[in-house]
Amino acid sequence: MGVSRISRRLRLVMPVMILALGACATAASIHPVTTADLGAASRTSVMEASLLRPGVVGFQRVKFAQWTAGRGMFIDRNDPRTASIPKGMEEASIYAYVIDHPRFGRYLIDSGVSRKLEAKLNPFMRRAIADLNIRIDQTTEDWLSHEQPPRAVFLTHLHFDHVGGLMDLSSSTPVYVGAGDPEDESLANRVTGRPADIALEGYGPLHEWRFGSDPDGVFSGMIDVFGDGSVWAVWLPGHSPGSTGYLINATDGPKLVVGDAVHTRLGWDEAMPQPLPATARASAELTADRLRRWAAAHPQVEVFLGHQSRAGQID
């Protein structure tokens, strides 16, 4: 789930909004940014070789909330390939992932949820969230009451359902995100009021991963986060320009968190396209295809989708 799909709700009111707000595209965030102080650009073949070594990182997925929405929020109903999918509702969840490195400590991938966020959103975003019927199982504040806080947060992207939990964390916590995500421009960002910046209030600059091109041409790029092959940031552009997945060489086997590069079983198992702006569709489908092919070639890697488990996995 993210701003890109919420933007579908704008169609009926868009002409009035354009007159009221002007037609200028707006960046997803105006929060200050700096270059990430972690990691070095690498290549797929080196990342794959790291999987041959025993895993050293603790890994757990934490469920924070769930919501219900029509399938049109997850697949592009204007694309003829989705015609075979019957109308209906989909259950989706908001997750974060905890990684515990034996040397460098604890980190979160995405941030969970906070009850503080909704009250600070503009009326349009509050209505959109109400329509999703979000049910919170636990907040990040609840989770922190019995867990050690993270040293940093690695975001998959800047959409509201991935950044909201930052409001429950200490604002001194470094936050990392893929380069290009803050600068992603659309009219939807202006209408939704930059929820990421609300969640980031009081934080220092965003630390942007600076991906180089993958010399192997398998992915768009990757970074060896700690320099020891234990955690990798993988550039997965499409759902957003800086969308980032994370490959973790965990103690119980390698895990690949793909964020909303592929967010549902319909996207993964049946290759259904997401409802995205025309400018993002080609890169999103290329990224999703690359992920499915790579995962098929590496069946030992457990894949975690953005908002649903894969078929056969239990939430």
PDB file of C-alpha atoms in Angstrom:
ATOM      1  CA  MET A   1       0.000   0.000   0.000  1.00  0.00           C
ATOM      2  CA  GLY A   2       1.212   3.567  -0.637  1.00  0.00           C
ATOM      3  CA  VAL A   3       0.559   7.008  -2.027  1.00  0.00           C
ATOM      4  CA  SER A   4       0.624   5.659  -5.586  1.00  0.00           C
ATOM      5  CA  ARG A   5      -2.547   3.640  -4.978  1.00  0.00           C
ATOM      6  CA  ILE A   6      -4.223   6.276  -2.845  1.00  0.00           C
ATOM      7  CA  SER A   7      -3.790   8.577  -5.842  1.00  0.00           C
ATOM      8  CA  ARG A   8      -6.382   6.491  -7.716  1.00  0.00           C
ATOM      9  CA  ARG A   9      -8.954   8.062  -5.391  1.00  0.00           C
ATOM     10  CA  LEU A  10      -8.150  11.450  -6.823  1.00  0.00           C
ATOM     11  CA  ARG A  11      -9.785  10.879 -10.210  1.00  0.00           C
ATOM     12  CA  LEU A  12     -13.221  12.280  -9.401  1.00  0.00           C
ATOM     13  CA  VAL A  13     -11.925  15.301  -7.516  1.00  0.00           C
ATOM     14  CA  MET A  14      -8.759  15.955  -9.503  1.00  0.00           C
ATOM     15  CA  PRO A  15     -10.108  18.799 -11.713  1.00  0.00           C
ATOM     16  CA  VAL A  16     -11.190  20.796  -8.649  1.00  0.00           C
ATOM     17  CA  MET A  17      -7.903  20.108  -6.870  1.00  0.00           C
ATOM     18  CA  ILE A  18      -5.875  21.197  -9.858  1.00  0.00           C
ATOM     19  CA  LEU A  19      -7.708  24.516  -9.912  1.00  0.00           C
ATOM     20  CA  ALA A  20      -7.346  24.942  -6.188  1.00  0.00           C
ATOM     21  CA  LEU A  21      -3.745  23.840  -5.816  1.00  0.00           C
ATOM     22  CA  GLY A  22      -2.190  24.350  -9.201  1.00  0.00           C
ATOM     23  CA  ALA A  23      -0.963  21.548 -11.426  1.00  0.00           C
ATOM     24  CA  CYS A  24       2.638  21.561 -10.209  1.00  0.00           C
ATOM     25  CA  ALA A  25       4.042  18.218  -9.181  1.00  0.00           C
ATOM     26  CA  THR A  26       5.343  18.070  -5.625  1.00  0.00           C
ATOM     27  CA  ALA A  27       8.206  16.081  -4.130  1.00  0.00           C
ATOM     28  CA  ALA A  28       7.387  13.254  -1.744  1.00  0.00           C
ATOM     29  CA  SER A  29       9.523  14.855   0.959  1.00  0.00           C
ATOM     30  CA  ILE A  30      11.348  18.099   1.610  1.00  0.00           C
ATOM     31  CA  HIS A  31      13.110  16.621   4.632  1.00  0.00           C
ATOM     32  CA  PRO A  32      16.879  17.182   4.504  1.00  0.00           C
ATOM     33  CA  VAL A  33      18.950  14.367   3.037  1.00  0.00           C
ATOM     34  CA  THR A  34      22.556  13.271   3.255  1.00  0.00           C
ATOM     35  CA  THR A  35      24.565  10.417   1.800  1.00  0.00           C
ATOM     36  CA  ALA A  36      24.380   7.172   3.766  1.00  0.00           C
ATOM     37  CA  ASP A  37      27.353   6.583   6.038  1.00  0.00           C
ATOM     38  CA  LEU A  38      26.971   2.807   5.795  1.00  0.00           C
ATOM     39  CA  GLY A  39      27.758   0.320   3.072  1.00  0.00           C
ATOM     40  CA  ALA A  40      29.558   0.076  -0.229  1.00  0.00           C
ATOM     41  CA  ALA A  41      28.206  -0.616  -3.709  1.00  0.00           C
ATOM     42  CA  SER A  42      28.713  -4.184  -4.878  1.00  0.00           C
ATOM     43  CA  ARG A  43      27.306  -6.684  -7.402  1.00  0.00           C
ATOM     44  CA  THR A  44      24.897  -9.616  -7.492  1.00  0.00           C
ATOM     45  CA  SER A  45      27.570 -12.293  -7.851  1.00  0.00           C
ATOM     46  CA  VAL A  46      29.254 -11.142  -4.620  1.00  0.00           C
ATOM     47  CA  MET A  47      25.879 -11.030  -2.864  1.00  0.00           C
ATOM     48  CA  GLU A  48      25.106 -14.567  -4.035  1.00  0.00           C
ATOM     49  CA  ALA A  49      28.495 -15.815  -2.858  1.00  0.00           C
ATOM     50  CA  SER A  50      27.772 -14.444   0.611  1.00  0.00           C
ATOM     51  CA  LEU A  51      24.807 -16.826   0.886  1.00  0.00           C
ATOM     52  CA  LEU A  52      27.200 -19.779   0.878  1.00  0.00           C
ATOM     53  CA  ARG A  53      28.499 -18.731   4.288  1.00  0.00           C
ATOM     54  CA  PRO A  54      26.630 -19.493   7.538  1.00  0.00           C
ATOM     55  CA  GLY A  55      24.120 -16.811   8.478  1.00  0.00           C
ATOM     56  CA  VAL A  56      24.959 -14.625  11.451  1.00  0.00           C
ATOM     57  CA  VAL A  57      22.026 -12.193  11.730  1.00  0.00           C
ATOM     58  CA  GLY A  58      18.932 -12.688  13.854  1.00  0.00           C
ATOM     59  CA  PHE A  59      15.715 -11.980  11.921  1.00  0.00           C
ATOM     60  CA  GLN A  60      12.057 -11.645  12.834  1.00  0.00           C
ATOM     61  CA  ARG A  61       8.975 -10.237  11.180  1.00  0.00           C
ATOM     62  CA  VAL A  62       6.624  -8.193  13.362  1.00  0.00           C
ATOM     63  CA  LYS A  63       2.999  -7.566  12.399  1.00  0.00           C
ATOM     64  CA  PHE A  64       1.620  -4.190  13.477  1.00  0.00           C
ATOM     65  CA  ALA A  65      -1.694  -3.716  11.674  1.00  0.00           C
ATOM     66  CA  GLN A  66      -3.971  -4.981   8.943  1.00  0.00           C
ATOM     67  CA  TRP A  67      -6.534  -3.527   6.610  1.00  0.00           C
ATOM     68  CA  THR A  68      -9.119  -4.544   4.002  1.00  0.00           C
ATOM     69  CA  ALA A  69      -9.408  -3.061   0.529  1.00  0.00           C
ATOM     70  CA  GLY A  70     -10.769  -3.907  -2.884  1.00  0.00           C
ATOM     71  CA  ARG A  71      -8.377  -5.660  -5.237  1.00  0.00           C
ATOM     72  CA  GLY A  72      -8.250  -2.535  -7.382  1.00  0.00           C
ATOM     73  CA  MET A  73      -6.031  -1.018  -4.682  1.00  0.00           C
ATOM     74  CA  PHE A  74      -3.431  -3.683  -5.403  1.00  0.00           C
ATOM     75  CA  ILE A  75      -3.727  -4.526  -9.120  1.00  0.00           C
ATOM     76  CA  ASP A  76      -4.220  -2.283 -12.126  1.00  0.00           C
ATOM     77  CA  ARG A  77      -7.809  -2.844 -13.228  1.00  0.00           C
ATOM     78  CA  ASN A  78      -7.121  -0.839 -16.399  1.00  0.00           C
ATOM     79  CA  ASP A  79      -4.624  -3.477 -17.511  1.00  0.00           C
ATOM     80  CA  PRO A  80      -6.257  -6.325 -19.501  1.00  0.00           C
ATOM     81  CA  ARG A  81      -4.019  -8.873 -17.764  1.00  0.00           C
ATOM     82  CA  THR A  82      -6.019  -8.387 -14.561  1.00  0.00           C
ATOM     83  CA  ALA A  83      -9.367  -9.230 -16.192  1.00  0.00           C
ATOM     84  CA  SER A  84      -9.130 -12.849 -15.039  1.00  0.00           C
ATOM     85  CA  ILE A  85      -8.988 -11.800 -11.380  1.00  0.00           C
ATOM     86  CA  PRO A  86     -12.512 -11.657  -9.915  1.00  0.00           C
ATOM     87  CA  LYS A  87     -13.675  -8.633  -7.979  1.00  0.00           C
ATOM     88  CA  GLY A  88     -13.328  -8.936  -4.255  1.00  0.00           C
ATOM     89  CA  MET A  89     -11.511  -7.772  -1.187  1.00  0.00           C
ATOM     90  CA  GLU A  90      -7.933  -8.363  -0.076  1.00  0.00           C
ATOM     91  CA  GLU A  91      -6.573  -8.476   3.452  1.00  0.00           C
ATOM     92  CA  ALA A  92      -3.214  -6.770   3.845  1.00  0.00           C
ATOM     93  CA  SER A  93      -0.869  -6.230   6.759  1.00  0.00           C
ATOM     94  CA  ILE A  94       1.683  -3.669   7.893  1.00  0.00           C
ATOM     95  CA  TYR A  95       4.949  -5.292   8.905  1.00  0.00           C
ATOM     96  CA  ALA A  96       8.372  -4.302  10.124  1.00  0.00           C
ATOM     97  CA  TYR A  97      11.402  -6.564  10.343  1.00  0.00           C
ATOM     98  CA  VAL A  98      13.953  -6.781  13.128  1.00  0.00           C
ATOM     99  CA  ILE A  99      17.553  -7.658  12.333  1.00  0.00           C
ATOM    100  CA  ASP A 100      20.080  -8.303  15.096  1.00  0.00           C
ATOM    101  CA  HIS A 101      23.693  -8.250  13.962  1.00  0.00           C
ATOM    102  CA  PRO A 102      26.168  -9.882  16.393  1.00  0.00           C
ATOM    103  CA  ARG A 103      28.605  -6.979  16.029  1.00  0.00           C
ATOM    104  CA  PHE A 104      26.586  -3.937  14.948  1.00  0.00           C
ATOM    105  CA  GLY A 105      23.392  -4.426  16.928  1.00  0.00           C
ATOM    106  CA  ARG A 106      19.685  -4.070  16.181  1.00  0.00           C
ATOM    107  CA  TYR A 107      18.069  -2.436  13.155  1.00  0.00           C
ATOM    108  CA  LEU A 108      14.490  -2.148  11.899  1.00  0.00           C
ATOM    109  CA  ILE A 109      13.400  -2.546   8.292  1.00  0.00           C
ATOM    110  CA  ASP A 110      10.416  -0.156   8.024  1.00  0.00           C
ATOM    111  CA  SER A 111       8.945   1.278  11.189  1.00  0.00           C
ATOM    112  CA  GLY A 112       5.581  -0.184  12.171  1.00  0.00           C
ATOM    113  CA  VAL A 113       2.680   2.138  13.042  1.00  0.00           C
ATOM    114  CA  SER A 114       1.872   4.936  15.467  1.00  0.00           C
ATOM    115  CA  ARG A 115      -1.473   6.166  16.752  1.00  0.00           C
ATOM    116  CA  LYS A 116      -0.010   9.678  16.700  1.00  0.00           C
ATOM    117  CA  LEU A 117       0.162   9.891  12.897  1.00  0.00           C
ATOM    118  CA  GLU A 118      -3.497  10.020  11.863  1.00  0.00           C
ATOM    119  CA  ALA A 119      -4.347  13.141  13.873  1.00  0.00           C
ATOM    120  CA  LYS A 120      -1.607  15.078  12.081  1.00  0.00           C
ATOM    121  CA  LEU A 121      -2.643  14.074   8.560  1.00  0.00           C
ATOM    122  CA  ASN A 122      -4.719  16.324   6.336  1.00  0.00           C
ATOM    123  CA  PRO A 123      -8.441  15.534   5.840  1.00  0.00           C
ATOM    124  CA  PHE A 124      -7.894  13.713   2.559  1.00  0.00           C
ATOM    125  CA  MET A 125      -5.362  11.311   4.063  1.00  0.00           C
ATOM    126  CA  ARG A 126      -7.513  10.746   7.147  1.00  0.00           C
ATOM    127  CA  ARG A 127     -10.445   9.821   4.909  1.00  0.00           C
ATOM    128  CA  ALA A 128      -8.267   7.495   2.821  1.00  0.00           C
ATOM    129  CA  ILE A 129      -7.050   5.707   5.949  1.00  0.00           C
ATOM    130  CA  ALA A 130     -10.595   5.437   7.312  1.00  0.00           C
ATOM    131  CA  ASP A 131     -11.694   3.821   4.036  1.00  0.00           C
ATOM    132  CA  LEU A 132      -9.003   1.177   4.477  1.00  0.00           C
ATOM    133  CA  ASN A 133     -10.425   0.117   7.860  1.00  0.00           C
ATOM    134  CA  ILE A 134      -6.975  -0.187   9.399  1.00  0.00           C
ATOM    135  CA  ARG A 135      -6.929  -2.317  12.562  1.00  0.00           C
ATOM    136  CA  ILE A 136      -3.865  -1.876  14.743  1.00  0.00           C
ATOM    137  CA  ASP A 137      -2.612  -4.985  16.527  1.00  0.00           C
ATOM    138  CA  GLN A 138       0.215  -3.127  18.238  1.00  0.00           C
ATOM    139  CA  THR A 139       1.975   0.178  17.762  1.00  0.00           C
ATOM    140  CA  THR A 140       5.690   0.684  17.589  1.00  0.00           C
ATOM    141  CA  GLU A 141       5.384   2.262  21.050  1.00  0.00           C
ATOM    142  CA  ASP A 142       3.756  -0.952  22.299  1.00  0.00           C
ATOM    143  CA  TRP A 143       6.530  -3.014  20.739  1.00  0.00           C
ATOM    144  CA  LEU A 144       9.225  -0.825  22.301  1.00  0.00           C
ATOM    145  CA  SER A 145       7.737  -1.406  25.767  1.00  0.00           C
ATOM    146  CA  HIS A 146       9.244  -4.890  25.748  1.00  0.00           C
ATOM    147  CA  GLU A 147      11.951  -4.700  23.064  1.00  0.00           C
ATOM    148  CA  GLN A 148      15.321  -3.033  22.663  1.00  0.00           C
ATOM    149  CA  PRO A 149      15.114   0.029  20.378  1.00  0.00           C
ATOM    150  CA  PRO A 150      16.893  -0.097  17.019  1.00  0.00           C
ATOM    151  CA  ARG A 151      20.135   1.699  16.261  1.00  0.00           C
ATOM    152  CA  ALA A 152      18.672   2.782  12.904  1.00  0.00           C
ATOM    153  CA  VAL A 153      15.734   2.236  10.557  1.00  0.00           C
ATOM    154  CA  PHE A 154      16.190   0.994   6.999  1.00  0.00           C
ATOM    155  CA  LEU A 155      13.090   2.032   5.031  1.00  0.00           C
ATOM    156  CA  THR A 156      11.895   0.192   1.943  1.00  0.00           C
ATOM    157  CA  HIS A 157      10.324   3.476   0.754  1.00  0.00           C
ATOM    158  CA  LEU A 158       8.684   6.654   2.035  1.00  0.00           C
ATOM    159  CA  HIS A 159       4.967   5.856   1.784  1.00  0.00           C
ATOM    160  CA  PHE A 160       2.882   6.551   4.882  1.00  0.00           C
ATOM    161  CA  ASP A 161       2.286   2.906   5.833  1.00  0.00           C
ATOM    162  CA  HIS A 162       6.041   2.290   6.054  1.00  0.00           C
ATOM    163  CA  VAL A 163       7.151   5.445   7.875  1.00  0.00           C
ATOM    164  CA  GLY A 164       4.364   6.008  10.430  1.00  0.00           C
ATOM    165  CA  GLY A 165       6.056   4.154  13.270  1.00  0.00           C
ATOM    166  CA  LEU A 166       8.914   6.656  13.238  1.00  0.00           C
ATOM    167  CA  MET A 167       6.715   8.865  15.416  1.00  0.00           C
ATOM    168  CA  ASP A 168       7.091   6.328  18.255  1.00  0.00           C
ATOM    169  CA  LEU A 169      10.875   6.040  17.942  1.00  0.00           C
ATOM    170  CA  SER A 170      13.491   8.431  19.226  1.00  0.00           C
ATOM    171  CA  SER A 171      14.077  11.209  16.702  1.00  0.00           C
ATOM    172  CA  SER A 172      17.808  10.642  17.188  1.00  0.00           C
ATOM    173  CA  THR A 173      17.450   7.320  15.335  1.00  0.00           C
ATOM    174  CA  PRO A 174      19.149   7.457  11.903  1.00  0.00           C
ATOM    175  CA  VAL A 175      16.789   6.679   9.000  1.00  0.00           C
ATOM    176  CA  TYR A 176      17.990   5.247   5.673  1.00  0.00           C
ATOM    177  CA  VAL A 177      16.123   5.285   2.360  1.00  0.00           C
ATOM    178  CA  GLY A 178      16.841   4.723  -1.318  1.00  0.00           C
ATOM    179  CA  ALA A 179      18.119   7.721  -3.279  1.00  0.00           C
ATOM    180  CA  GLY A 180      15.396   9.318  -5.364  1.00  0.00           C
ATOM    181  CA  ASP A 181      12.494   8.567  -3.038  1.00  0.00           C
ATOM    182  CA  PRO A 182      12.298  12.038  -1.432  1.00  0.00           C
ATOM    183  CA  GLU A 183      12.497  13.713  -4.847  1.00  0.00           C
ATOM    184  CA  ASP A 184       9.692  11.601  -6.377  1.00  0.00           C
ATOM    185  CA  GLU A 185       7.301  14.218  -7.766  1.00  0.00           C
ATOM    186  CA  SER A 186       3.555  13.928  -8.300  1.00  0.00           C
ATOM    187  CA  LEU A 187       0.390  15.919  -7.731  1.00  0.00           C
ATOM    188  CA  ALA A 188      -0.675  13.212  -5.270  1.00  0.00           C
ATOM    189  CA  ASN A 189       2.157  14.235  -2.956  1.00  0.00           C
ATOM    190  CA  ARG A 190       0.792  17.754  -2.803  1.00  0.00           C
ATOM    191  CA  VAL A 191      -2.736  16.569  -2.093  1.00  0.00           C
ATOM    192  CA  THR A 192      -1.713  14.068   0.580  1.00  0.00           C
ATOM    193  CA  GLY A 193       0.405  16.610   2.415  1.00  0.00           C
ATOM    194  CA  ARG A 194       3.714  14.727   2.611  1.00  0.00           C
ATOM    195  CA  PRO A 195       2.925  12.205   5.383  1.00  0.00           C
ATOM    196  CA  ALA A 196       6.581  11.150   5.431  1.00  0.00           C
ATOM    197  CA  ASP A 197       7.636  14.607   6.559  1.00  0.00           C
ATOM    198  CA  ILE A 198       5.083  14.505   9.374  1.00  0.00           C
ATOM    199  CA  ALA A 199       6.541  11.209  10.586  1.00  0.00           C
ATOM    200  CA  LEU A 200      10.092  12.551  10.219  1.00  0.00           C
ATOM    201  CA  GLU A 201       9.520  15.758  12.193  1.00  0.00           C
ATOM    202  CA  GLY A 202      12.446  16.315  14.560  1.00  0.00           C
ATOM    203  CA  TYR A 203      14.672  13.752  12.861  1.00  0.00           C
ATOM    204  CA  GLY A 204      18.060  14.474  11.383  1.00  0.00           C
ATOM    205  CA  PRO A 205      18.616  14.184   7.624  1.00  0.00           C
ATOM    206  CA  LEU A 206      17.515  11.084   5.770  1.00  0.00           C
ATOM    207  CA  HIS A 207      20.496   8.913   4.896  1.00  0.00           C
ATOM    208  CA  GLU A 208      20.189   8.001   1.213  1.00  0.00           C
ATOM    209  CA  TRP A 209      21.616   4.752  -0.114  1.00  0.00           C
ATOM    210  CA  ARG A 210      23.731   5.621  -3.153  1.00  0.00           C
ATOM    211  CA  PHE A 211      23.433   2.632  -5.432  1.00  0.00           C
ATOM    212  CA  GLY A 212      25.826   2.044  -8.276  1.00  0.00           C
ATOM    213  CA  SER A 213      24.766  -0.015 -11.290  1.00  0.00           C
ATOM    214  CA  ASP A 214      25.011  -3.764 -10.808  1.00  0.00           C
ATOM    215  CA  PRO A 215      27.884  -4.875 -13.076  1.00  0.00           C
ATOM    216  CA  ASP A 216      26.189  -8.276 -13.361  1.00  0.00           C
ATOM    217  CA  GLY A 217      22.966  -6.689 -14.671  1.00  0.00           C
ATOM    218  CA  VAL A 218      20.747  -8.840 -12.462  1.00  0.00           C
ATOM    219  CA  PHE A 219      19.369  -6.037 -10.297  1.00  0.00           C
ATOM    220  CA  SER A 220      19.514  -2.264 -10.602  1.00  0.00           C
ATOM    221  CA  GLY A 221      22.125  -2.091  -7.855  1.00  0.00           C
ATOM    222  CA  MET A 222      23.046  -3.307  -4.377  1.00  0.00           C
ATOM    223  CA  ILE A 223      24.986  -2.269  -1.298  1.00  0.00           C
ATOM    224  CA  ASP A 224      26.810  -4.445   1.231  1.00  0.00           C
ATOM    225  CA  VAL A 225      25.460  -2.620   4.279  1.00  0.00           C
ATOM    226  CA  PHE A 226      27.954  -3.718   6.947  1.00  0.00           C
ATOM    227  CA  GLY A 227      30.775  -4.789   4.644  1.00  0.00           C
ATOM    228  CA  ASP A 228      30.634  -8.412   5.770  1.00  0.00           C
ATOM    229  CA  GLY A 229      28.027  -9.859   3.402  1.00  0.00           C
ATOM    230  CA  SER A 230      25.423 -10.240   6.158  1.00  0.00           C
ATOM    231  CA  VAL A 231      22.884  -7.584   5.078  1.00  0.00           C
ATOM    232  CA  TRP A 232      22.360  -6.197   1.575  1.00  0.00           C
ATOM    233  CA  ALA A 233      20.308  -3.230   0.369  1.00  0.00           C
ATOM    234  CA  VAL A 234      18.945  -4.037  -3.097  1.00  0.00           C
ATOM    235  CA  TRP A 235      17.652  -1.291  -5.386  1.00  0.00           C
ATOM    236  CA  LEU A 236      14.159  -2.204  -6.625  1.00  0.00           C
ATOM    237  CA  PRO A 237      12.821   0.878  -8.482  1.00  0.00           C
ATOM    238  CA  GLY A 238       9.248   1.057  -9.709  1.00  0.00           C
ATOM    239  CA  HIS A 239       6.788   1.276  -6.846  1.00  0.00           C
ATOM    240  CA  SER A 240       8.836   4.338  -5.960  1.00  0.00           C
ATOM    241  CA  PRO A 241      12.125   5.548  -7.462  1.00  0.00           C
ATOM    242  CA  GLY A 242      14.217   4.550  -4.463  1.00  0.00           C
ATOM    243  CA  SER A 243      12.349   1.400  -3.438  1.00  0.00           C
ATOM    244  CA  THR A 244      14.819  -0.795  -1.588  1.00  0.00           C
ATOM    245  CA  GLY A 245      14.722  -4.457  -0.634  1.00  0.00           C
ATOM    246  CA  TYR A 246      16.938  -6.070   1.983  1.00  0.00           C
ATOM    247  CA  LEU A 247      18.606  -9.463   1.779  1.00  0.00           C
ATOM    248  CA  ILE A 248      19.556 -10.801   5.187  1.00  0.00           C
ATOM    249  CA  ASN A 249      21.921 -13.733   5.704  1.00  0.00           C
ATOM    250  CA  ALA A 250      20.024 -14.878   8.779  1.00  0.00           C
ATOM    251  CA  THR A 251      20.910 -17.613  11.241  1.00  0.00           C
ATOM    252  CA  ASP A 252      17.895 -19.676  10.083  1.00  0.00           C
ATOM    253  CA  GLY A 253      18.449 -19.124   6.362  1.00  0.00           C
ATOM    254  CA  PRO A 254      18.534 -16.154   3.978  1.00  0.00           C
ATOM    255  CA  LYS A 255      15.566 -13.770   3.884  1.00  0.00           C
ATOM    256  CA  LEU A 256      14.617 -11.264   1.189  1.00  0.00           C
ATOM    257  CA  VAL A 257      12.350  -8.376   2.205  1.00  0.00           C
ATOM    258  CA  VAL A 258      11.100  -6.815  -1.051  1.00  0.00           C
ATOM    259  CA  GLY A 259       8.894  -4.024   0.320  1.00  0.00           C
ATOM    260  CA  ASP A 260       6.174  -2.915  -2.072  1.00  0.00           C
ATOM    261  CA  ALA A 261       8.235  -3.797  -5.129  1.00  0.00           C
ATOM    262  CA  VAL A 262       5.842  -6.761  -4.939  1.00  0.00           C
ATOM    263  CA  HIS A 263       3.295  -6.293  -2.204  1.00  0.00           C
ATOM    264  CA  THR A 264       0.704  -9.089  -2.601  1.00  0.00           C
ATOM    265  CA  ARG A 265       0.376 -12.701  -3.685  1.00  0.00           C
ATOM    266  CA  LEU A 266      -1.425 -11.530  -6.818  1.00  0.00           C
ATOM    267  CA  GLY A 267       1.696  -9.611  -7.746  1.00  0.00           C
ATOM    268  CA  TRP A 268       4.087 -12.431  -6.927  1.00  0.00           C
ATOM    269  CA  ASP A 269       2.298 -15.669  -7.825  1.00  0.00           C
ATOM    270  CA  GLU A 270       0.256 -14.367 -10.766  1.00  0.00           C
ATOM    271  CA  ALA A 271       2.439 -11.451 -11.928  1.00  0.00           C
ATOM    272  CA  MET A 272      -0.425  -8.973 -11.772  1.00  0.00           C
ATOM    273  CA  PRO A 273       0.704  -5.359 -12.360  1.00  0.00           C
ATOM    274  CA  GLN A 274       0.320  -2.679  -9.709  1.00  0.00           C
ATOM    275  CA  PRO A 275      -1.777   0.468 -10.276  1.00  0.00           C
ATOM    276  CA  LEU A 276       1.059   2.933 -10.844  1.00  0.00           C
ATOM    277  CA  PRO A 277       1.639   6.083 -12.901  1.00  0.00           C
ATOM    278  CA  ALA A 278       2.523   5.368 -16.522  1.00  0.00           C
ATOM    279  CA  THR A 279       6.061   6.630 -15.961  1.00  0.00           C
ATOM    280  CA  ALA A 280       6.715   3.952 -13.330  1.00  0.00           C
ATOM    281  CA  ARG A 281       5.075   0.893 -14.865  1.00  0.00           C
ATOM    282  CA  ALA A 282       7.965  -0.361 -16.982  1.00  0.00           C
ATOM    283  CA  SER A 283      10.514  -0.196 -14.170  1.00  0.00           C
ATOM    284  CA  ALA A 284       8.058  -1.743 -11.675  1.00  0.00           C
ATOM    285  CA  GLU A 285       7.381  -4.723 -13.933  1.00  0.00           C
ATOM    286  CA  LEU A 286      11.065  -5.167 -14.738  1.00  0.00           C
ATOM    287  CA  THR A 287      11.902  -5.159 -11.034  1.00  0.00           C
ATOM    288  CA  ALA A 288       9.127  -7.637 -10.179  1.00  0.00           C
ATOM    289  CA  ASP A 289      10.228  -9.974 -12.964  1.00  0.00           C
ATOM    290  CA  ARG A 290      13.838  -9.798 -11.822  1.00  0.00           C
ATOM    291  CA  LEU A 291      12.805 -10.643  -8.267  1.00  0.00           C
ATOM    292  CA  ARG A 292      10.689 -13.634  -9.266  1.00  0.00           C
ATOM    293  CA  ARG A 293      13.432 -15.014 -11.529  1.00  0.00           C
ATOM    294  CA  TRP A 294      16.125 -14.549  -8.908  1.00  0.00           C
ATOM    295  CA  ALA A 295      14.026 -16.137  -6.175  1.00  0.00           C
ATOM    296  CA  ALA A 296      13.254 -19.122  -8.420  1.00  0.00           C
ATOM    297  CA  ALA A 297      16.988 -19.619  -8.965  1.00  0.00           C
ATOM    298  CA  HIS A 298      17.639 -19.379  -5.203  1.00  0.00           C
ATOM    299  CA  PRO A 299      14.893 -21.447  -3.543  1.00  0.00           C
ATOM    300  CA  GLN A 300      16.739 -21.391  -0.208  1.00  0.00           C
ATOM    301  CA  VAL A 301      15.852 -17.672   0.113  1.00  0.00           C
ATOM    302  CA  GLU A 302      12.587 -16.937   1.925  1.00  0.00           C
ATOM    303  CA  VAL A 303      10.774 -13.999   0.309  1.00  0.00           C
ATOM    304  CA  PHE A 304       8.710 -11.508   2.323  1.00  0.00           C
ATOM    305  CA  LEU A 305       6.230  -9.442   0.303  1.00  0.00           C
ATOM    306  CA  GLY A 306       5.213  -5.915   1.225  1.00  0.00           C
ATOM    307  CA  HIS A 307       1.765  -6.604   2.650  1.00  0.00           C
ATOM    308  CA  GLN A 308       0.977 -10.295   2.306  1.00  0.00           C
ATOM    309  CA  SER A 309       2.747 -13.579   2.800  1.00  0.00           C
ATOM    310  CA  ARG A 310       3.499 -15.718  -0.200  1.00  0.00           C
ATOM    311  CA  ALA A 311       1.193 -18.626  -0.908  1.00  0.00           C
ATOM    312  CA  GLY A 312       1.800 -21.383   1.611  1.00  0.00           C
ATOM    313  CA  GLN A 313       3.189 -19.041   4.266  1.00  0.00           C
ATOM    314  CA  ILE A 314       1.298 -18.120   7.411  1.00  0.00           C
ATOM    315  CA  ASP A 315       0.819 -14.534   8.608  1.00  0.00           C
TER     316      ASP A 315
END
